[in-house]
CSV table of C-alpha atoms in Angstrom, one decimal:
chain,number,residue,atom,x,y,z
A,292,UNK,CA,0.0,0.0,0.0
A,293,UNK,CA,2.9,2.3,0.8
A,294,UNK,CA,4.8,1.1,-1.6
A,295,UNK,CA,3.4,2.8,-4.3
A,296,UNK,CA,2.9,5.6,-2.3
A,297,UNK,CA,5.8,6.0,-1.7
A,298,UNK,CA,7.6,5.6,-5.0
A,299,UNK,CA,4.7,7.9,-6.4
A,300,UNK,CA,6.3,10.5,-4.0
A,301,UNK,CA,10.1,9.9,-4.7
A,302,UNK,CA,9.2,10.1,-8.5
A,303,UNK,CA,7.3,13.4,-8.1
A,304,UNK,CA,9.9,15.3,-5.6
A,305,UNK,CA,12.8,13.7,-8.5
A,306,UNK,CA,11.1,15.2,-11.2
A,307,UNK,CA,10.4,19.0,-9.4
A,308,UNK,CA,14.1,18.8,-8.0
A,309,UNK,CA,15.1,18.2,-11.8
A,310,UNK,CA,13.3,21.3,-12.5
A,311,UNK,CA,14.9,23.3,-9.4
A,312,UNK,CA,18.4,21.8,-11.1
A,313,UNK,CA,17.6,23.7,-14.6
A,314,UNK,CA,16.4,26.9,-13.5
A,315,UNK,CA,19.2,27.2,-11.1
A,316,UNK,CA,21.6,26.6,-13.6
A,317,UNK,CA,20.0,28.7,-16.0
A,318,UNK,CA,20.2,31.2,-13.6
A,319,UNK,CA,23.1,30.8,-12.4
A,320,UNK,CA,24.8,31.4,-16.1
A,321,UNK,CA,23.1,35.2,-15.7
A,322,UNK,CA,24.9,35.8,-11.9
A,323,UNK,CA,24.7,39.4,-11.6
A,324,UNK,CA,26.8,42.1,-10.1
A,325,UNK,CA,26.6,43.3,-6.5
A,326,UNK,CA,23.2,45.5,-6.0
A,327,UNK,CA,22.9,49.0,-6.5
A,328,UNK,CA,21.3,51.6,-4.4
A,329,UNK,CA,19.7,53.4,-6.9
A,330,UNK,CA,16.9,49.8,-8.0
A,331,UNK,CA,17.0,48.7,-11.2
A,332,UNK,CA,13.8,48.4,-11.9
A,333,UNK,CA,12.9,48.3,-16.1
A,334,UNK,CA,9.8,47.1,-15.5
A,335,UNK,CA,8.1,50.2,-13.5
A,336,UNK,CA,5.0,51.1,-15.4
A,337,UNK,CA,3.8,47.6,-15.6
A,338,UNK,CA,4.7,47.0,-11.9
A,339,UNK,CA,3.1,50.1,-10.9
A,340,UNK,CA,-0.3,48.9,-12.4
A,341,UNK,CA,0.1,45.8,-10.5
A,342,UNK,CA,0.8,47.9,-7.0
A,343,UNK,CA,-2.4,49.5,-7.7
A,344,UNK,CA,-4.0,46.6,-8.0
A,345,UNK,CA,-2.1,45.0,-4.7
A,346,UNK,CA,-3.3,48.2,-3.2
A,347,UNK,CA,-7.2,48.1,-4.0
A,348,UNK,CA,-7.2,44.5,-3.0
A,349,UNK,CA,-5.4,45.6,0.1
A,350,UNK,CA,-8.4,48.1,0.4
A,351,UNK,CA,-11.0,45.7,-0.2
A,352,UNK,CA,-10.0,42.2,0.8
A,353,UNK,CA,-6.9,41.7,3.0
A,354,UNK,CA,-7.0,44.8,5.3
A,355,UNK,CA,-10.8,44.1,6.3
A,356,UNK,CA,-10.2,40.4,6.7
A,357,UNK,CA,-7.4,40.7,8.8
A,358,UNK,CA,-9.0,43.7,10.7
A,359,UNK,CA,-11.8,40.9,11.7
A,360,UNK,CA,-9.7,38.3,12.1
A,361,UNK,CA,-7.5,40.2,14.4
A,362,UNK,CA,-10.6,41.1,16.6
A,363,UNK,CA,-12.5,37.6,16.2
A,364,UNK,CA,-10.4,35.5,17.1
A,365,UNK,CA,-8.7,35.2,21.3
A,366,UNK,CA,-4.6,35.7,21.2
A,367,UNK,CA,-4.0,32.0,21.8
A,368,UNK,CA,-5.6,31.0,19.0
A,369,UNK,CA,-4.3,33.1,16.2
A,370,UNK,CA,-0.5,32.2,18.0
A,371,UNK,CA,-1.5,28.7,17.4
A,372,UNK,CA,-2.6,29.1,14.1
A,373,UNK,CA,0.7,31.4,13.0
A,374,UNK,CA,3.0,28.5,14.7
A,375,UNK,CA,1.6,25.6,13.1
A,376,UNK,CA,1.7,27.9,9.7
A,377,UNK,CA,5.7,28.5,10.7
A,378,UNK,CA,6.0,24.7,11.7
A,379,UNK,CA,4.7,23.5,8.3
A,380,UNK,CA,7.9,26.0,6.4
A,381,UNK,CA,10.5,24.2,8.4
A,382,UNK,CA,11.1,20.9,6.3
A,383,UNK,CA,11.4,23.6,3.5
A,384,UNK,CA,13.7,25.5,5.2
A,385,UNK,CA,15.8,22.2,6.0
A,386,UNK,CA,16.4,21.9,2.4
A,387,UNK,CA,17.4,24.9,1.6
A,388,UNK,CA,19.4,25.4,4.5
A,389,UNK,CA,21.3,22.0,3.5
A,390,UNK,CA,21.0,23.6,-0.6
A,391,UNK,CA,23.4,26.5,0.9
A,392,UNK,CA,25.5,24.2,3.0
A,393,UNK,CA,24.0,25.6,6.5
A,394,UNK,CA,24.6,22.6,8.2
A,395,UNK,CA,23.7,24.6,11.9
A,396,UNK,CA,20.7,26.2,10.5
A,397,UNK,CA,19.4,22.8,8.7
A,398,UNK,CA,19.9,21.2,12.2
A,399,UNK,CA,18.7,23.7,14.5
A,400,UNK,CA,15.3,24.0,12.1
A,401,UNK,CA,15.2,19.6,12.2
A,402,UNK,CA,15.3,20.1,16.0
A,403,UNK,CA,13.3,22.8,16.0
A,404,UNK,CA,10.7,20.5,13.8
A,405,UNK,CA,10.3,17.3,15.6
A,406,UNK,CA,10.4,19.0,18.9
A,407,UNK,CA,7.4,21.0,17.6
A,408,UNK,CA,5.8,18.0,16.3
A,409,UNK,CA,5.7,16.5,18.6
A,410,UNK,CA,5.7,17.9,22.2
A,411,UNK,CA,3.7,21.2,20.4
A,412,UNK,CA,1.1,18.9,19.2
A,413,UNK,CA,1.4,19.2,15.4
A,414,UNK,CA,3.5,22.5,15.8
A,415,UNK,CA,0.5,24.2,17.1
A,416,UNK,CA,2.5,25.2,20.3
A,417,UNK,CA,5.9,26.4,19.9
A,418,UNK,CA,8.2,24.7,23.5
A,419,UNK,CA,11.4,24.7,20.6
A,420,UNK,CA,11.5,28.8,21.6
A,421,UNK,CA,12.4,27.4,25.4
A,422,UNK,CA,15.7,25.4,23.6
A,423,UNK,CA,16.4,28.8,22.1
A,424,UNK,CA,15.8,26.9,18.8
A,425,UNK,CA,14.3,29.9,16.9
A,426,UNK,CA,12.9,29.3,12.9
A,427,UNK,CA,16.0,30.1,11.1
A,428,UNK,CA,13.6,31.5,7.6
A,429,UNK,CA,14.9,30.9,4.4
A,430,UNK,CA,13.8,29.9,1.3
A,431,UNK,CA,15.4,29.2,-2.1
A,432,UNK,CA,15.6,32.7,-3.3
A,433,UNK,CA,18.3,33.1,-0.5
A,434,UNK,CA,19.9,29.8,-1.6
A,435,UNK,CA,20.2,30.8,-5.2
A,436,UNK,CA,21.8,34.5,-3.8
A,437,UNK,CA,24.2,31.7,-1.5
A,438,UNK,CA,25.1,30.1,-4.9
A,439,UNK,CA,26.4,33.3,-6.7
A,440,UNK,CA,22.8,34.3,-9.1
A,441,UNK,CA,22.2,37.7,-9.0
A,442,UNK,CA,19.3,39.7,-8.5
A,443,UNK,CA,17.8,41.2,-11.2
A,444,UNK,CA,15.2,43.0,-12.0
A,445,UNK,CA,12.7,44.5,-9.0
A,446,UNK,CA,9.0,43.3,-9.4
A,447,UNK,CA,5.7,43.8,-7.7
A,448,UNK,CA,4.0,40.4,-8.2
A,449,UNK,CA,-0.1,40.8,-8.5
A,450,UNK,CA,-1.0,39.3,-5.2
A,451,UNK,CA,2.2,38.4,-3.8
A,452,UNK,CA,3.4,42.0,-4.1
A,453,UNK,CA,7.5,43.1,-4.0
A,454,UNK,CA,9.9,40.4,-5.0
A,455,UNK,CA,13.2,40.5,-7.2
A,456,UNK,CA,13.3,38.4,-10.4
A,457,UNK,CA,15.9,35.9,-8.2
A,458,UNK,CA,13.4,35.5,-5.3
A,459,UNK,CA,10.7,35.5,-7.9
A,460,UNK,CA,12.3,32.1,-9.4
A,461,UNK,CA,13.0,31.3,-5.7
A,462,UNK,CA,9.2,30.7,-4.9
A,463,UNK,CA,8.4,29.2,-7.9
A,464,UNK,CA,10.8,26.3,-6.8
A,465,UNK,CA,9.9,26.7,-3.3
A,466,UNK,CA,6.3,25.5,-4.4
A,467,UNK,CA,6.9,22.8,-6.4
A,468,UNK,CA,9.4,21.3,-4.6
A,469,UNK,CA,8.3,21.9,-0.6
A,470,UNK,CA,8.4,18.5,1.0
A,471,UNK,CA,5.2,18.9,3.0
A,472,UNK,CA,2.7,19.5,0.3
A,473,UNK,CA,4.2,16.8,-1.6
A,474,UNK,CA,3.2,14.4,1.5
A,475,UNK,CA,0.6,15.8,3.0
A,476,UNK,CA,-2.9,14.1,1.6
A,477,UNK,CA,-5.5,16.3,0.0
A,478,UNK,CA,-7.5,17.2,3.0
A,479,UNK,CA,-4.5,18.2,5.6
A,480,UNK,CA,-3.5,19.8,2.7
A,481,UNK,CA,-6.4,22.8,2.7
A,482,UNK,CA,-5.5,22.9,6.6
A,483,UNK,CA,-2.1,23.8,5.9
A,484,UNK,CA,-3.2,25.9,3.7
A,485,UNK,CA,-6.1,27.9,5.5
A,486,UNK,CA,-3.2,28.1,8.1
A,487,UNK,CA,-0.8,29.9,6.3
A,488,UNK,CA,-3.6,32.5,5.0
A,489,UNK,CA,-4.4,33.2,8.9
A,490,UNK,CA,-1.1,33.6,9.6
A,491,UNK,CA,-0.7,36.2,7.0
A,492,UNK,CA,-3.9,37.9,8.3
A,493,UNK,CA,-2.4,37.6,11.6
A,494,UNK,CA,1.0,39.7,10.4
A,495,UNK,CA,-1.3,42.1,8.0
A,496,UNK,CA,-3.3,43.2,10.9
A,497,UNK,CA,-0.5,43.1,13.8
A,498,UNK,CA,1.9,45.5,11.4
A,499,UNK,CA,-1.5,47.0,10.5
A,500,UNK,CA,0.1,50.6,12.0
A,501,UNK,CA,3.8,50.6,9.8
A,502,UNK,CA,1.7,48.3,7.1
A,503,UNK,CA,-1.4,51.3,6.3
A,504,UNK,CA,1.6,54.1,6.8
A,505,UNK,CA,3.5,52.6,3.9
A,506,UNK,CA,0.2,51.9,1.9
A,507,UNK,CA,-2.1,54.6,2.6
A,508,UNK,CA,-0.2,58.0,4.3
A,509,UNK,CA,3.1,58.0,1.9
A,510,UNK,CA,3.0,60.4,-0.9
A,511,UNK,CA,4.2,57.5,-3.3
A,512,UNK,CA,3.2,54.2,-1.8
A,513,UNK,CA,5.0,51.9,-4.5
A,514,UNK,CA,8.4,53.8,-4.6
A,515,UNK,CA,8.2,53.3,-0.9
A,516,UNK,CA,7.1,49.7,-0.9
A,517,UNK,CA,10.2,49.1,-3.2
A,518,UNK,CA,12.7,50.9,-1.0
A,519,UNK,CA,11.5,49.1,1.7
A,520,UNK,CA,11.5,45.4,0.7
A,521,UNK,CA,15.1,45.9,-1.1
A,522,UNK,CA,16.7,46.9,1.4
A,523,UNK,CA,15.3,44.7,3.9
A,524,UNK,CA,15.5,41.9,2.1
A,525,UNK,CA,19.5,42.5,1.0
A,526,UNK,CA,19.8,42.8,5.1
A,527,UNK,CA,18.3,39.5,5.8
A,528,UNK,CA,20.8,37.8,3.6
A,529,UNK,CA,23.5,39.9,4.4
A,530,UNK,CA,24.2,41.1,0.8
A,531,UNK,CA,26.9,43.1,0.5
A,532,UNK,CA,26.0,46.4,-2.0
A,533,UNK,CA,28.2,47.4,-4.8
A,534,UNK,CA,31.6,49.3,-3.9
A,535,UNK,CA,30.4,53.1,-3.4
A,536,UNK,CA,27.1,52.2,-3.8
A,537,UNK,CA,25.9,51.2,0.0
A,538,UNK,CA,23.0,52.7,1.6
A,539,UNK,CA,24.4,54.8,4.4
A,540,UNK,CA,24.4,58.4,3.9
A,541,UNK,CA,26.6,61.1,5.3
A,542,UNK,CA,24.3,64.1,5.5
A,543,UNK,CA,27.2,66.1,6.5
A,544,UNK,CA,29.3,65.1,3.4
A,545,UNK,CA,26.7,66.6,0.9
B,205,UNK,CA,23.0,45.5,29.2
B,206,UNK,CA,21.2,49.0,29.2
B,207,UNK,CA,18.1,48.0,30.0
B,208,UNK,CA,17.5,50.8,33.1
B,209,UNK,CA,14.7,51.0,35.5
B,210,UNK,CA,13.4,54.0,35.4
B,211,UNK,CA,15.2,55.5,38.4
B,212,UNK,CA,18.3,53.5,37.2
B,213,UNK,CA,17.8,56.0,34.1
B,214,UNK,CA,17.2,58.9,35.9
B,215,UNK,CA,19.9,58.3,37.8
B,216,UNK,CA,22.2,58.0,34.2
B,217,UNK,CA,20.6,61.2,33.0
B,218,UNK,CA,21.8,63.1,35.9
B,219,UNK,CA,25.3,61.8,35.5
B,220,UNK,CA,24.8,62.4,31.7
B,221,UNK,CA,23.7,66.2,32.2
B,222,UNK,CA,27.0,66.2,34.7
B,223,UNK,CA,29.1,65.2,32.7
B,224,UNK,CA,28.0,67.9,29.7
B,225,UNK,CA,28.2,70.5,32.3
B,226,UNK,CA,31.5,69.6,33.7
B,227,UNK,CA,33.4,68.6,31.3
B,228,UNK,CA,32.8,69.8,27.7
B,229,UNK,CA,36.4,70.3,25.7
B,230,UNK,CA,35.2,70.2,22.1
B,231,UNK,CA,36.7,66.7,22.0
B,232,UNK,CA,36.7,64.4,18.8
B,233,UNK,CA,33.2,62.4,18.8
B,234,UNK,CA,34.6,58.9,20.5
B,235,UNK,CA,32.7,55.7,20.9
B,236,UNK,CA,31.8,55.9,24.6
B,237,UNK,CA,30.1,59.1,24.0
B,238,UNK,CA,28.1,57.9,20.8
B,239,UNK,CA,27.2,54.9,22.7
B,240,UNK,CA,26.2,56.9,25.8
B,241,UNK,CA,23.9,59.6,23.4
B,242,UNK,CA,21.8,56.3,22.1
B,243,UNK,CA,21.2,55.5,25.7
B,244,UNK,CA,19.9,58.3,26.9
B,245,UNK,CA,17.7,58.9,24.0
B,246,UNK,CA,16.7,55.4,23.9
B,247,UNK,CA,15.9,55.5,28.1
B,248,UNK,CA,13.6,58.3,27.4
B,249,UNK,CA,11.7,56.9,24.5
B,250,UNK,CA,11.6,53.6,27.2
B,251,UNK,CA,10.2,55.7,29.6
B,252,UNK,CA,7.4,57.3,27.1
B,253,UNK,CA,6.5,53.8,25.6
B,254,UNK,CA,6.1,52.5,29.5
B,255,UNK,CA,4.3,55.8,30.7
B,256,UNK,CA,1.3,55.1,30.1
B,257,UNK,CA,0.0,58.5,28.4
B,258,UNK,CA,-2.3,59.2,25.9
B,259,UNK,CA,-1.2,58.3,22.5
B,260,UNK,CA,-1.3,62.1,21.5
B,261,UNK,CA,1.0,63.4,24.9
B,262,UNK,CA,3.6,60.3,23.3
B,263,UNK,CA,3.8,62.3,20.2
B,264,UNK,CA,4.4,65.3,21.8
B,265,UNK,CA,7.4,63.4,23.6
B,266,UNK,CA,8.7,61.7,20.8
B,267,UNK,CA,9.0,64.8,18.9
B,268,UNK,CA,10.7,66.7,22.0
B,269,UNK,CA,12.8,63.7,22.6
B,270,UNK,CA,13.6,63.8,18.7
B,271,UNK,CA,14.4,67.1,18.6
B,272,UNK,CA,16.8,67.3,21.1
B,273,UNK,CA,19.1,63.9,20.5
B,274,UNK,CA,18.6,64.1,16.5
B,275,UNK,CA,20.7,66.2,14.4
B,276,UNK,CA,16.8,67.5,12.8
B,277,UNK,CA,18.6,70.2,10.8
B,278,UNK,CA,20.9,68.2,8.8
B,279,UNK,CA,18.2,65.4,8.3
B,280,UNK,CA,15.6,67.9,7.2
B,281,UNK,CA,18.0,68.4,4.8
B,282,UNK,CA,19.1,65.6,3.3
B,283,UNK,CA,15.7,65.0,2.7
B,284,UNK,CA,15.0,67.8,0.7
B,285,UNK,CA,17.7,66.6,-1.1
B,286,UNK,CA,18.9,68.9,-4.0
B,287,UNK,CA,16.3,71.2,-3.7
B,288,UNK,CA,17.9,72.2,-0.6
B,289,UNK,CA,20.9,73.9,-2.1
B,290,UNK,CA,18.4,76.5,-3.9
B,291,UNK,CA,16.2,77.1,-0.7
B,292,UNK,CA,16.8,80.5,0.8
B,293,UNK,CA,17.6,80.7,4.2
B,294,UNK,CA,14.1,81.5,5.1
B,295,UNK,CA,12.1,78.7,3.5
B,296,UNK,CA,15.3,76.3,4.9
B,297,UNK,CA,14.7,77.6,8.3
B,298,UNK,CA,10.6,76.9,8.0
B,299,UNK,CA,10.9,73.8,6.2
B,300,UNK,CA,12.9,72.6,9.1
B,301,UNK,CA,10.5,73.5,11.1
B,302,UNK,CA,7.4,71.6,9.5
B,303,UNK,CA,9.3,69.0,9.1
B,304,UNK,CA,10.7,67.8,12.3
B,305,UNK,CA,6.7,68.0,13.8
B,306,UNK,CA,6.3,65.8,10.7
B,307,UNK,CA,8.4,63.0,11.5
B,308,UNK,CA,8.4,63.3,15.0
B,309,UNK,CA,4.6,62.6,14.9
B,310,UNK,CA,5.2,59.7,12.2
B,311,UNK,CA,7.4,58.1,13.8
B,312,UNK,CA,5.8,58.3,16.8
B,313,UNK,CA,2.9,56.7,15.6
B,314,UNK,CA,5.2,53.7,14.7
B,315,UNK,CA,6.4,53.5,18.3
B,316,UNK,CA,3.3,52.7,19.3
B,317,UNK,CA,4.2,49.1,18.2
B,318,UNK,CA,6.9,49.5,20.9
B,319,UNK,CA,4.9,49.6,23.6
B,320,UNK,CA,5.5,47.1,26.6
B,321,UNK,CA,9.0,46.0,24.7
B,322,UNK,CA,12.3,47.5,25.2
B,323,UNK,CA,15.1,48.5,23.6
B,324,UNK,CA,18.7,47.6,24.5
B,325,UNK,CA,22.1,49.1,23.2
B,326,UNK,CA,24.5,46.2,22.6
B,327,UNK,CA,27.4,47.7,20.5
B,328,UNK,CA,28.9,50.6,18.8
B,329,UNK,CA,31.7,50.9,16.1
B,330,UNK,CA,33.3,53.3,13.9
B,331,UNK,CA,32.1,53.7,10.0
B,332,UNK,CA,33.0,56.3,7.5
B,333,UNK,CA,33.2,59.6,9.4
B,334,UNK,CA,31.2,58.7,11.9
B,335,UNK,CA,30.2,56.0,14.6
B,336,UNK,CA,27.0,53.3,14.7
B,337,UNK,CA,25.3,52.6,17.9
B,338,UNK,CA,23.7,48.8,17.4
B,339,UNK,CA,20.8,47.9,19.3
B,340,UNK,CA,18.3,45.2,19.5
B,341,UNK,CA,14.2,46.1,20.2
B,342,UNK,CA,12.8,43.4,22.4
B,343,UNK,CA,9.1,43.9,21.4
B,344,UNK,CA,6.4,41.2,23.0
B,345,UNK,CA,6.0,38.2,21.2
B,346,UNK,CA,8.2,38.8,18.6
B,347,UNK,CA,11.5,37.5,17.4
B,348,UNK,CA,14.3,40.5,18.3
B,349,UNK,CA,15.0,43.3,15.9
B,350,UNK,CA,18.2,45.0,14.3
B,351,UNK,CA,18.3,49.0,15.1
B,352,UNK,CA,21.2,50.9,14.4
B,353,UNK,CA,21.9,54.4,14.8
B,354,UNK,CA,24.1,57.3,13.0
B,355,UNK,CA,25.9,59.3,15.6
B,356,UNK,CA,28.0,62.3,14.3
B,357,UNK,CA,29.6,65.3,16.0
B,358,UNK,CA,29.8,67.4,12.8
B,359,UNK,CA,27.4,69.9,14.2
B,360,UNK,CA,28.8,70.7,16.9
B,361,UNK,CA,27.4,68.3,19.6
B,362,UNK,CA,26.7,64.2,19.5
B,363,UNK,CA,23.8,63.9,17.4
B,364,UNK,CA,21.8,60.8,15.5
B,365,UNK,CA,21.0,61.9,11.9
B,366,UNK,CA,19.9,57.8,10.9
B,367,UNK,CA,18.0,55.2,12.3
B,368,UNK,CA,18.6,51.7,10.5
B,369,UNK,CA,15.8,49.5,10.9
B,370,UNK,CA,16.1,45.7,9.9
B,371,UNK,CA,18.5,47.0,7.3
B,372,UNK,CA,15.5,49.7,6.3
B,373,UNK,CA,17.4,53.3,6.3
B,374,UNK,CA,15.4,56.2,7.3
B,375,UNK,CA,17.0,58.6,5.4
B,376,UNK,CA,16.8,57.2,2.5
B,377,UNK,CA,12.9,56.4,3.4
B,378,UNK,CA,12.9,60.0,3.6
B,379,UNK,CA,14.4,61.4,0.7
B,380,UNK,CA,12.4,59.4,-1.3
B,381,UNK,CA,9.4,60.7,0.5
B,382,UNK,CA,9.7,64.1,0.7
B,383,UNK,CA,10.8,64.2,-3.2
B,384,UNK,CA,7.5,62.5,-4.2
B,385,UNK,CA,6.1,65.1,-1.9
B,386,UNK,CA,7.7,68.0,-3.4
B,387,UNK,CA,7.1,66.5,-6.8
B,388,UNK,CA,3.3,66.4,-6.4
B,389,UNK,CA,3.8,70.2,-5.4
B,390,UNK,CA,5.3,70.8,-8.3
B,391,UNK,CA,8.8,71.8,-7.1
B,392,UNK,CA,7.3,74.5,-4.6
B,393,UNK,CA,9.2,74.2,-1.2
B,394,UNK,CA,6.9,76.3,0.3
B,395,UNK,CA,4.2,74.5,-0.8
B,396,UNK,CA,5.9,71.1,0.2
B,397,UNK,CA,6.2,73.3,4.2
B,398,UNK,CA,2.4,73.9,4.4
B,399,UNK,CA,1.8,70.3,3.5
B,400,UNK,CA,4.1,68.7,6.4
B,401,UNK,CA,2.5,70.8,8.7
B,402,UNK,CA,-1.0,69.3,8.2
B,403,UNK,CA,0.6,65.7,6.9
């Protein structure tokens, strides 16, 4: 019975890690040069339309949703649904830490896992944060930055919203080849999924203060959505901008 | 590490204003004393998040607390950005003005967030001309945070004229802010003044 199972499951993670292989190296032959500050973004007017349309179902959808889900549901539970959202990304995040030869952040997320698993009843509780065994996030955008590909192109992605064409490619893969859809059966399947959009409510509506000021009070709400998911995301993987061409300005210098 | 009580604070700020008051040579800007501005500044804004206040008497703080440990001039204008080179003295002068109520009360309103967490100074180092004060924000729930600091003595006194937040550098949040600003006003600074005020 397992058997085939099984096999069924070895053929279909082979075939999506054969895919991961190509784009990579496809990718790979284009590794770009160290980022800019000024974003290289070719694609503006076409992004643009897509922030507006990010922004309006901001307006109508996800802002209201989370506002209710944030006053609907008691603390505990939203925490429980957010940790087993965060407990489902960790065999993910095992791979890619392994994929970038993180051999300490591979094991501290296994740990982190089965601990969760297990004594957090289906990661629903979260007793790894006692071990100090925090998620180490990552995903296969950072382990295609790890193996030299550069970043291209900035892009607001209807839905998803800011992303670079490398973390673009990243979450392509990330889909296709996370380890717990590919196991989990149908029906657990829509839990994990409902899960992860509460947890997302959850974040829109607990940043709902720095989220709305980006969205709603700044004069220009997509040059500002750019700025900030660039250069937060080249600080979470500790990219290292172009000679001359960091960040930090020296007001006094001008 | 500087995590104060409040009187443990109080205490600091007496020795702080001692210390200005005894002994003030106009010495070169050292680590010590970039790392002892940040803790002071980040005490008081402790002290506002845990006062329990009205949100609006927390803005008033924030902005008093802002205007006295940031550098406000020099941040105002950088950012202007290159408009501020063709600015008269006047419009400089009320721009300034506008705009430190401006971002005292928007970043206030982001402090909120802060409230019932702490912040805690862990490091300091030299970069460029001038000296980083690295802290972490303990906020409830939540994972710790990166917050860095620009400290200069270019204008005469210690001073923070950037805040870097999870990588996320104010300044450059702000230039490219206030140009979109100034670029729906069509290039007029006076304009762009009146529009802080009520922003």
């Amino acid at each position: 019975m397992s058997y085939p199972l099984k096999t069924g499951l070895l053929q279909d993670c082979g075939k999506h890690w054969a895919l991961a292989g190509i784009v990579s190296a496809s990718l790979a032959a284009c590794a770009g040069p160290a980022p800019t500050s000024e974003p290289y973004d070719p694609l503006e007017d076409t992004n643009r339309s897509i922030h507006a349309f990010n922004k309006g179902l901001d307006t109508v959808v996800a802002r209201p949703a989370s506002k209710a889900y944030g006053a609907i549901l008691p603390q505990p539970v939203k925490t429980g649904v957010a940790n087993f959202a965060s407990n489902l990304e960790l065999p993910g995040n095992v791979v890619n830490g392994v994929l970038q030869g993180d051999v300490e952040g591979a094991g501290k997320n296994t740990l982190r896992f089965i601990m969760n698993s297990t004594f957090g009843v289906a990661g629903i509780f979260d007793p790894a944060r006692e071990f100090d065994l925090p998620q180490e996030k990552t995903d296969f955008g950072e382990t295609l930055y790890v193996w030299g590909v550069g970043e291209g192109a900035y892009l607001e992605l209807p839905v998803l919203g800011p992303r670079t064409t490398r973390d673009a490619v990243g979450d392509v893969v990330d889909i296709f080849t996370n380890p717990v859809s590919n196991v989990l059966p149908t029906t657990e399947g829509y839990y994990a999924t409902a899960a992860g959009v509460g947890s997302k409510l959850g974040d829109r509506d607990r940043y709902s203060q720095t989220i709305d000021s980006v969205l709603y009070d700044s004069a220009d709400s997509y040059s500002q959505s750019r700025l900030l998911y660039l250069q937060n995301r080249r600080f979470d993987l500790g990219q290292q901008p172009a000679e001359g061409e960091d960040d930090f300005i020296d007001p006094y210098a001008e | 590490m500087t995590h104060m009580t409040r009187r443990a604070f109080g205490v600091t700020l007496a020795a702080g204003a001692a210390a200005t008051l005894l002994a003030r040579p106009a010495a070169a800007l050292d680590l010590a004393s970039a790392k002892a501005l940040i803790d002071r500044a980040i005490g008081e804004v402790n002290s506002v998040i845990n006062s329990g206040k009205s949100e609006t008497a927390m803005y008033r703080d924030f902005e008093r607390i802002f205007a006295k440990y940031a550098d406000v001039s020099a941040i105002a204008r950088s950012a202007l950005g290159p408009a501020a080179r063709t600015a008269s003295a006047a419009q400089m002068s009320a721009f300034t003005k506008a705009y430190q109520g401006y971002i005292s009360r928007k970043y206030g309103r982001r402090f909120r967030e802060f409230i019932g967490g702490r912040i805690e100074v862990v490091d300091a180092k030299p970069l460029k001309s001038y000296f980083e004060v690295i802290s972490v924000a303990h906020l409830q729930g939540e994972a710790p945070f990166d917050l860095r600091w620009h400290v200069s003595n270019k204008s005469g006194r210690d001073l923070f004229f950037n805040i870097i937040i999870e990588g996320v550098n104010m300044l450059a949040s702000e230039r490219e802010e206030i140009g979109s600003m100034l670029k729906q006003q069509k290039g007029d600074i006076d304009a762009l003044t009146a529009a802080l005020a009520t922003a």
